[in-house]
Amino acid sequence: MNPWNKPKPDEASATATRLDLAQRPRRNRKTEWARRLVRENVLTTNDLIWPLFLAEGEGVRTQVVSMPGVERLSVDEAVKAAVMAAELAIPALALFPNTDPARRDPHGSEALNADNLVCRAIRAIKREVPQIGLIADAALDPYTSHGHDGILHGEEIVNDETVAVLVAQSLNQARAGADVIAPSDMMDGRIAAIREGLDAEGFENVQVMSYAAKYASAFYGPFRDAIGTKAVLAGDKRTYQMDPANSDEALREVALDIEQGADMLIVKPGMPYLDIICRVKETFALPTFAYQVSGEYAMIMAAAQNGWLDGERAMLESLVAFKRAGADGVLTYFAPRVAKKLKEER
Ligand code: PBG
């Protein structure tokens, strides 16, 4: 008993007489059928985008230590993963390569190689599993020797020169068969430039899913392990990714990307930015996706592995929260696990 809260006897009876019990919200929660009946938001397999990490080699699956249950897959293994994803009815995959360090340079030129890891994976998956959506990232960080998303001149990530390379990278991925280009770099003006570049080469049906509001977040740590940029990244990304303290700025970023031709939007990270998802969806009503990033996944998994929380429930609760906030879907490393769970429940 907490002594601070203990009511005095006369106060306690006064409270009881003041209760207005015409409304008892608990009635609608009394049984599972009633809770199901009044449930406002439902997570389905249609809401899931599965981010996959790619590695060189054959038959390779290497554990990402900071993301228990997540592996980097060689192209042949990624094809198997795509087959499984399609069987689970996951609509789309987002591909991220861990580029051989020998192929990284200051300009990220490997991004333009038609035979780079991501392009090979796109072609191989499209051959075997043509019905699954493939989302290719536009950003240079998996390819640069300094781990930044753009081209570095001295201390500066230069904007316009980077955008020109992002257009070429997008075309390279579209030619390999990517269905969607997802620029995650946060350079100014890149959506218009990429749209124009795609249209000029006859890719007017390739969608652009913009990471429109992407914050300079500490929650990307494990992802940088996964694609091998953590050790090399010089400094931070605060001159291009957004300040976590800002909200109106996210609306301005989104407005610009819509003007420039974005078909879909991503807000990233996810759970610490539910307010942004809500504002973006209410203001613009475009398909809006949350990215439940690597650090969010790692937190849930680490706590679950320690027995500190029920991992499965935390996974489901975190995902339905995105739906409640207004997201149309979620990029999540939990995608296959959730899809299996939802399938069992059917
Ligand atoms: C970079 C990129 C990042 C993520 C996706 N694309 C990290 C970063 O900006 O450094 C993070 C995803 C995650 O943490 O799961 N283009």
Tab-separated table of C-alpha atoms and ligand atoms in Angstrom:
chain	number	residue	atom	x	y	z
A	1	MET	CA	0.000	0.000	0.000
A	2	ASN	CA	1.389	3.385	-0.984
A	3	PRO	CA	0.907	5.721	1.998
A	4	TRP	CA	0.775	8.784	-0.254
A	5	ASN	CA	-2.316	7.510	-2.020
A	6	LYS	CA	-4.237	6.133	0.887
A	7	PRO	CA	-7.525	8.050	1.084
A	8	LYS	CA	-8.901	9.181	4.428
A	9	PRO	CA	-12.135	7.284	5.284
A	10	ASP	CA	-14.469	10.257	4.677
A	11	GLU	CA	-12.836	11.050	1.319
A	12	ALA	CA	-13.216	7.443	0.172
A	13	SER	CA	-16.985	7.395	0.680
A	14	ALA	CA	-17.309	10.815	-0.968
A	15	THR	CA	-15.565	9.418	-4.087
A	16	ALA	CA	-17.927	6.462	-4.236
A	17	THR	CA	-21.061	8.597	-4.156
A	18	ARG	CA	-19.670	10.848	-6.913
A	19	LEU	CA	-19.130	7.975	-9.414
A	20	ASP	CA	-21.230	8.285	-12.541
A	21	LEU	CA	-21.768	4.733	-13.729
A	22	ALA	CA	-24.142	5.332	-16.654
A	23	GLN	CA	-21.032	4.786	-18.775
A	24	ARG	CA	-18.983	1.699	-17.985
A	25	PRO	CA	-16.373	1.480	-20.770
A	26	ARG	CA	-15.218	-1.843	-19.338
A	27	ARG	CA	-18.401	-3.531	-20.619
A	28	ASN	CA	-16.995	-3.588	-24.138
A	29	ARG	CA	-13.802	-5.202	-22.893
A	30	LYS	CA	-15.345	-7.975	-20.843
A	31	THR	CA	-14.837	-10.849	-23.307
A	32	GLU	CA	-12.627	-11.687	-26.242
A	33	TRP	CA	-15.559	-11.600	-28.713
A	34	ALA	CA	-16.540	-8.114	-27.542
A	35	ARG	CA	-12.972	-6.855	-27.749
A	36	ARG	CA	-12.700	-8.224	-31.293
A	37	LEU	CA	-15.987	-6.606	-32.239
A	38	VAL	CA	-14.972	-3.102	-31.135
A	39	ARG	CA	-11.343	-3.310	-32.265
A	40	GLU	CA	-10.482	-0.224	-34.324
A	41	ASN	CA	-7.250	-1.257	-36.005
A	42	VAL	CA	-6.030	-4.562	-37.328
A	43	LEU	CA	-2.598	-5.589	-38.495
A	44	THR	CA	-2.611	-7.858	-41.542
A	45	THR	CA	0.061	-9.410	-43.716
A	46	ASN	CA	-0.779	-6.761	-46.335
A	47	ASP	CA	0.808	-4.188	-44.037
A	48	LEU	CA	4.278	-5.710	-44.083
A	49	ILE	CA	7.457	-4.813	-45.937
A	50	TRP	CA	10.415	-7.028	-45.089
A	51	PRO	CA	13.909	-5.411	-45.201
A	52	LEU	CA	16.545	-7.967	-46.262
A	53	PHE	CA	20.328	-7.696	-45.955
A	54	LEU	CA	22.425	-9.059	-48.804
A	55	ALA	CA	25.948	-10.469	-48.742
A	56	GLU	CA	28.388	-11.840	-51.325
A	57	GLY	CA	28.915	-15.554	-51.799
A	58	GLU	CA	26.728	-18.594	-52.151
A	59	GLY	CA	24.838	-20.472	-49.484
A	60	VAL	CA	25.819	-17.724	-47.055
A	61	ARG	CA	23.686	-16.758	-44.066
A	62	THR	CA	25.528	-14.753	-41.429
A	63	GLN	CA	23.906	-13.603	-38.237
A	64	VAL	CA	23.805	-9.843	-37.582
A	65	VAL	CA	24.955	-9.937	-33.965
A	66	SER	CA	23.103	-6.811	-32.860
A	67	MET	CA	19.860	-8.034	-34.494
A	68	PRO	CA	19.093	-11.500	-33.112
A	69	GLY	CA	17.221	-13.572	-35.697
A	70	VAL	CA	18.317	-11.390	-38.643
A	71	GLU	CA	20.864	-12.672	-41.155
A	72	ARG	CA	22.721	-11.340	-44.170
A	73	LEU	CA	21.876	-13.530	-47.132
A	74	SER	CA	23.761	-14.343	-50.302
A	75	VAL	CA	21.716	-13.930	-53.497
A	76	ASP	CA	20.674	-17.600	-53.663
A	77	GLU	CA	19.541	-17.490	-50.018
A	78	ALA	CA	17.714	-14.203	-50.633
A	79	VAL	CA	15.772	-15.953	-53.411
A	80	LYS	CA	14.728	-18.642	-50.909
A	81	ALA	CA	13.702	-15.937	-48.462
A	82	ALA	CA	11.636	-14.281	-51.194
A	83	VAL	CA	9.918	-17.575	-51.970
A	84	MET	CA	9.043	-17.929	-48.297
A	85	ALA	CA	7.867	-14.312	-48.112
A	86	ALA	CA	5.594	-14.862	-51.115
A	87	GLU	CA	4.160	-18.004	-49.511
A	88	LEU	CA	3.425	-15.920	-46.425
A	89	ALA	CA	1.779	-13.285	-48.676
A	90	ILE	CA	4.193	-10.535	-47.628
A	91	PRO	CA	3.669	-7.925	-50.384
A	92	ALA	CA	7.184	-6.524	-50.720
A	93	LEU	CA	10.853	-6.723	-49.787
A	94	ALA	CA	13.304	-3.851	-49.273
A	95	LEU	CA	16.872	-4.791	-50.206
A	96	PHE	CA	20.067	-3.549	-48.535
A	97	PRO	CA	23.506	-4.776	-49.631
A	98	ASN	CA	26.563	-5.311	-47.470
A	99	THR	CA	29.084	-4.341	-50.140
A	100	ASP	CA	32.546	-5.904	-50.223
A	101	PRO	CA	34.832	-3.267	-48.586
A	102	ALA	CA	37.200	-3.565	-51.555
A	103	ARG	CA	34.394	-2.213	-53.779
A	104	ARG	CA	33.684	0.878	-51.654
A	105	ASP	CA	35.227	4.182	-52.676
A	106	PRO	CA	34.744	7.868	-51.810
A	107	HIS	CA	32.236	8.331	-54.658
A	108	GLY	CA	30.217	5.164	-54.115
A	109	SER	CA	30.778	4.182	-57.736
A	110	GLU	CA	29.757	0.561	-57.072
A	111	ALA	CA	26.179	1.895	-56.812
A	112	LEU	CA	26.294	2.369	-60.588
A	113	ASN	CA	27.616	-1.099	-61.408
A	114	ALA	CA	24.886	-3.010	-63.257
A	115	ASP	CA	26.227	-6.199	-61.703
A	116	ASN	CA	26.433	-5.028	-58.111
A	117	LEU	CA	25.021	-7.153	-55.296
A	118	VAL	CA	21.633	-5.490	-55.151
A	119	CYS	CA	21.101	-5.629	-58.929
A	120	ARG	CA	22.022	-9.318	-59.013
A	121	ALA	CA	19.587	-9.977	-56.165
A	122	ILE	CA	16.799	-8.041	-57.919
A	123	ARG	CA	17.254	-10.022	-61.138
A	124	ALA	CA	17.456	-13.377	-59.323
A	125	ILE	CA	14.391	-12.723	-57.173
A	126	LYS	CA	12.350	-11.358	-60.090
A	127	ARG	CA	13.160	-14.496	-62.080
A	128	GLU	CA	11.895	-16.850	-59.343
A	129	VAL	CA	9.273	-14.767	-57.555
A	130	PRO	CA	7.970	-12.170	-60.033
A	131	GLN	CA	4.865	-11.443	-57.963
A	132	ILE	CA	6.674	-9.964	-54.950
A	133	GLY	CA	7.346	-6.208	-54.856
A	134	LEU	CA	11.010	-5.202	-54.781
A	135	ILE	CA	11.995	-1.922	-53.187
A	136	ALA	CA	15.524	-0.702	-53.914
A	137	ASP	CA	17.171	1.917	-51.748
A	138	ALA	CA	18.630	5.043	-53.302
A	139	ALA	CA	21.503	6.249	-51.114
A	140	LEU	CA	25.250	5.806	-51.322
A	141	ASP	CA	26.106	4.621	-47.805
A	142	PRO	CA	26.485	0.913	-48.665
A	143	TYR	CA	29.000	1.913	-51.335
A	144	THR	CA	31.076	4.786	-49.938
A	145	SER	CA	34.347	4.246	-48.101
A	146	HIS	CA	33.279	6.910	-45.550
A	147	GLY	CA	29.776	5.483	-44.925
A	148	HIS	CA	27.883	8.660	-45.822
A	149	ASP	CA	24.798	8.664	-48.042
A	150	GLY	CA	26.315	11.210	-50.391
A	151	ILE	CA	29.521	12.546	-51.848
A	152	LEU	CA	31.918	14.180	-49.441
A	153	HIS	CA	33.938	17.286	-50.358
A	154	GLY	CA	36.139	18.061	-47.397
A	155	GLU	CA	33.687	18.091	-44.498
A	156	GLU	CA	30.587	18.660	-46.608
A	157	ILE	CA	28.153	16.149	-48.075
A	158	VAL	CA	27.499	17.958	-51.332
A	159	ASN	CA	23.865	17.970	-52.358
A	160	ASP	CA	23.523	18.507	-56.099
A	161	GLU	CA	26.403	16.290	-57.143
A	162	THR	CA	24.993	13.534	-54.929
A	163	VAL	CA	21.544	13.882	-56.489
A	164	ALA	CA	23.020	13.306	-59.957
A	165	VAL	CA	24.553	10.033	-58.736
A	166	LEU	CA	21.302	9.006	-57.015
A	167	VAL	CA	19.478	9.390	-60.327
A	168	ALA	CA	22.025	7.138	-62.023
A	169	GLN	CA	21.768	4.644	-59.133
A	170	SER	CA	17.962	4.628	-59.385
A	171	LEU	CA	18.139	3.953	-63.119
A	172	ASN	CA	20.629	1.153	-62.544
A	173	GLN	CA	18.218	-0.491	-60.106
A	174	ALA	CA	15.159	0.113	-62.289
A	175	ARG	CA	16.948	-1.538	-65.241
A	176	ALA	CA	17.644	-4.558	-63.009
A	177	GLY	CA	13.899	-4.808	-62.363
A	178	ALA	CA	13.210	-2.868	-59.163
A	179	ASP	CA	9.507	-2.037	-58.800
A	180	VAL	CA	10.031	0.829	-56.381
A	181	ILE	CA	12.903	3.246	-55.784
A	182	ALA	CA	13.151	4.385	-52.188
A	183	PRO	CA	15.507	7.333	-51.688
A	184	SER	CA	16.702	7.233	-48.068
A	185	ASP	CA	19.465	9.797	-48.402
A	186	MET	CA	17.626	13.045	-47.485
A	187	MET	CA	19.310	15.190	-50.168
A	188	ASP	CA	17.246	18.173	-51.364
A	189	GLY	CA	15.478	17.892	-54.705
A	190	ARG	CA	16.181	14.213	-55.258
A	191	ILE	CA	12.581	13.091	-55.728
A	192	ALA	CA	12.015	15.374	-58.727
A	193	ALA	CA	15.379	14.439	-60.219
A	194	ILE	CA	14.792	10.698	-59.802
A	195	ARG	CA	11.241	10.938	-61.159
A	196	GLU	CA	12.444	12.829	-64.190
A	197	GLY	CA	15.312	10.400	-64.750
A	198	LEU	CA	13.009	7.378	-64.526
A	199	ASP	CA	10.418	8.882	-66.858
A	200	ALA	CA	13.047	9.849	-69.415
A	201	GLU	CA	14.097	6.184	-69.691
A	202	GLY	CA	10.588	4.784	-69.935
A	203	PHE	CA	10.276	3.792	-66.272
A	204	GLU	CA	7.193	5.913	-65.651
A	205	ASN	CA	5.547	2.992	-63.826
A	206	VAL	CA	8.351	2.572	-61.319
A	207	GLN	CA	7.080	3.958	-58.023
A	208	VAL	CA	9.006	6.362	-55.815
A	209	MET	CA	8.676	5.700	-52.106
A	210	SER	CA	10.335	8.618	-50.397
A	211	TYR	CA	11.956	8.519	-47.011
A	212	ALA	CA	10.433	11.964	-46.684
A	213	ALA	CA	10.898	12.475	-42.963
A	214	LYS	CA	14.016	10.676	-41.863
A	215	TYR	CA	15.654	11.687	-38.624
A	216	ALA	CA	19.322	11.649	-37.558
A	217	SER	CA	18.677	8.832	-35.123
A	218	ALA	CA	20.663	6.719	-32.703
A	219	PHE	CA	18.311	3.852	-33.513
A	220	TYR	CA	20.091	3.025	-36.802
A	221	GLY	CA	23.118	1.531	-35.003
A	222	PRO	CA	22.469	-2.173	-35.700
A	223	PHE	CA	21.632	-1.468	-39.376
A	224	ARG	CA	25.064	0.068	-39.802
A	225	ASP	CA	26.515	-3.172	-38.390
A	226	ALA	CA	24.436	-5.141	-40.849
A	227	ILE	CA	25.615	-3.280	-43.959
A	228	GLY	CA	29.137	-2.751	-42.628
A	229	THR	CA	29.241	1.033	-42.347
A	230	LYS	CA	29.486	1.436	-38.576
A	231	ALA	CA	33.254	1.059	-38.395
A	232	VAL	CA	33.921	3.441	-41.291
A	233	LEU	CA	31.302	6.159	-40.784
A	234	ALA	CA	33.070	9.463	-40.286
A	235	GLY	CA	31.081	11.793	-38.013
A	236	ASP	CA	27.290	11.788	-38.106
A	237	LYS	CA	24.476	12.491	-40.576
A	238	ARG	CA	23.011	15.603	-38.969
A	239	THR	CA	23.652	17.891	-41.944
A	240	TYR	CA	21.180	15.912	-44.052
A	241	GLN	CA	18.934	13.825	-41.771
A	242	MET	CA	16.425	15.712	-39.618
A	243	ASP	CA	16.735	16.962	-36.056
A	244	PRO	CA	14.716	14.658	-33.745
A	245	ALA	CA	13.305	17.753	-32.030
A	246	ASN	CA	11.386	18.887	-35.134
A	247	SER	CA	7.851	18.174	-36.266
A	248	ASP	CA	6.649	21.050	-38.519
A	249	GLU	CA	9.790	20.551	-40.577
A	250	ALA	CA	8.643	16.995	-41.337
A	251	LEU	CA	5.466	18.387	-42.890
A	252	ARG	CA	7.503	20.748	-45.068
A	253	GLU	CA	9.773	17.888	-46.174
A	254	VAL	CA	6.759	15.751	-47.031
A	255	ALA	CA	5.047	18.594	-48.933
A	256	LEU	CA	8.177	19.063	-51.064
A	257	ASP	CA	8.439	15.355	-51.850
A	258	ILE	CA	4.773	15.132	-52.849
A	259	GLU	CA	5.167	18.172	-55.109
A	260	GLN	CA	8.174	16.453	-56.674
A	261	GLY	CA	6.267	13.260	-57.413
A	262	ALA	CA	6.534	10.868	-54.464
A	263	ASP	CA	3.952	8.044	-54.664
A	264	MET	CA	4.436	6.840	-51.107
A	265	LEU	CA	6.061	8.185	-47.967
A	266	ILE	CA	8.188	6.743	-45.200
A	267	VAL	CA	8.614	8.145	-41.704
A	268	LYS	CA	11.705	6.861	-39.948
A	269	PRO	CA	12.394	5.710	-37.249
A	270	GLY	CA	9.019	4.339	-36.194
A	271	MET	CA	7.958	4.093	-32.597
A	272	PRO	CA	9.623	7.279	-31.269
A	273	TYR	CA	7.976	9.185	-34.170
A	274	LEU	CA	4.338	8.053	-34.063
A	275	ASP	CA	3.284	11.691	-33.759
A	276	ILE	CA	4.960	12.419	-37.103
A	277	ILE	CA	3.183	9.522	-38.810
A	278	CYS	CA	-0.107	10.800	-37.448
A	279	ARG	CA	0.461	14.385	-38.624
A	280	VAL	CA	1.757	13.342	-42.040
A	281	LYS	CA	-1.143	10.986	-42.693
A	282	GLU	CA	-3.761	13.479	-41.493
A	283	THR	CA	-2.269	16.355	-43.459
A	284	PHE	CA	-1.480	14.686	-46.789
A	285	ALA	CA	-3.469	11.426	-46.934
A	286	LEU	CA	-0.845	9.738	-49.102
A	287	PRO	CA	0.154	6.093	-48.513
A	288	THR	CA	2.422	6.482	-45.478
A	289	PHE	CA	4.733	3.851	-44.054
A	290	ALA	CA	6.575	3.588	-40.774
A	291	TYR	CA	10.056	2.108	-40.657
A	292	GLN	CA	10.476	0.160	-37.435
A	293	VAL	CA	14.253	0.449	-37.579
A	294	SER	CA	17.034	-1.861	-36.507
A	295	GLY	CA	17.454	-0.314	-33.049
A	296	GLU	CA	13.766	-0.704	-32.275
A	297	TYR	CA	13.942	-4.343	-33.323
A	298	ALA	CA	17.123	-4.854	-31.279
A	299	MET	CA	15.557	-3.359	-28.134
A	300	ILE	CA	12.559	-5.653	-28.257
A	301	MET	CA	14.669	-8.716	-29.036
A	302	ALA	CA	17.279	-7.989	-26.355
A	303	ALA	CA	14.661	-7.490	-23.663
A	304	ALA	CA	12.789	-10.606	-24.779
A	305	GLN	CA	15.967	-12.697	-24.751
A	306	ASN	CA	16.594	-11.567	-21.198
A	307	GLY	CA	13.089	-12.571	-20.197
A	308	TRP	CA	12.322	-8.917	-19.415
A	309	LEU	CA	9.289	-8.734	-21.650
A	310	ASP	CA	7.126	-11.033	-23.734
A	311	GLY	CA	8.762	-10.605	-27.148
A	312	GLU	CA	5.846	-11.827	-29.222
A	313	ARG	CA	3.333	-9.544	-27.538
A	314	ALA	CA	5.723	-6.594	-27.697
A	315	MET	CA	6.205	-7.253	-31.421
A	316	LEU	CA	2.460	-7.295	-32.113
A	317	GLU	CA	1.735	-4.299	-29.901
A	318	SER	CA	4.492	-2.217	-31.503
A	319	LEU	CA	3.159	-3.025	-34.983
A	320	VAL	CA	-0.514	-2.327	-34.339
A	321	ALA	CA	0.566	0.991	-32.806
A	322	PHE	CA	1.770	2.061	-36.263
A	323	LYS	CA	-1.635	1.245	-37.712
A	324	ARG	CA	-3.343	3.195	-34.954
A	325	ALA	CA	-1.106	6.193	-35.672
A	326	GLY	CA	-2.326	6.101	-39.278
A	327	ALA	CA	0.389	4.154	-41.097
A	328	ASP	CA	-0.676	2.144	-44.144
A	329	GLY	CA	2.105	-0.334	-43.490
A	330	VAL	CA	5.405	-0.967	-41.760
A	331	LEU	CA	8.917	-1.845	-42.834
A	332	THR	CA	9.866	-4.326	-40.144
A	333	TYR	CA	12.470	-7.004	-39.498
A	334	PHE	CA	9.684	-8.902	-37.740
A	335	ALA	CA	7.820	-9.317	-41.049
A	336	PRO	CA	8.264	-13.095	-41.540
A	337	ARG	CA	7.630	-13.849	-37.877
A	338	VAL	CA	4.500	-11.717	-37.771
A	339	ALA	CA	3.239	-13.127	-41.063
A	340	LYS	CA	3.611	-16.677	-39.702
A	341	LYS	CA	1.811	-15.711	-36.536
A	342	LEU	CA	-1.049	-14.067	-38.445
A	343	LYS	CA	-1.321	-17.139	-40.680
A	344	GLU	CA	-1.588	-19.458	-37.646
A	345	GLU	CA	-4.360	-17.306	-36.224
A	346	ARG	CA	-6.465	-17.554	-39.373
B	1	PBG	C1	20.863	4.780	-44.996
B	1	PBG	C2	19.846	3.956	-44.299
B	1	PBG	C3	19.827	3.748	-42.926
B	1	PBG	C4	18.753	2.909	-42.659
B	1	PBG	C5	18.143	2.615	-43.878
B	1	PBG	N1	18.836	3.288	-44.889
B	1	PBG	C6	20.730	4.164	-41.855
B	1	PBG	C7	21.335	5.486	-41.860
B	1	PBG	O1	20.722	6.472	-42.273
B	1	PBG	O2	22.484	5.536	-41.432
B	1	PBG	C8	18.403	2.445	-41.275
B	1	PBG	C9	17.459	1.332	-41.158
B	1	PBG	C10	17.487	0.684	-39.831
B	1	PBG	O3	18.126	1.147	-38.868
B	1	PBG	O4	16.833	-0.361	-39.714
B	1	PBG	N2	20.613	5.127	-46.289
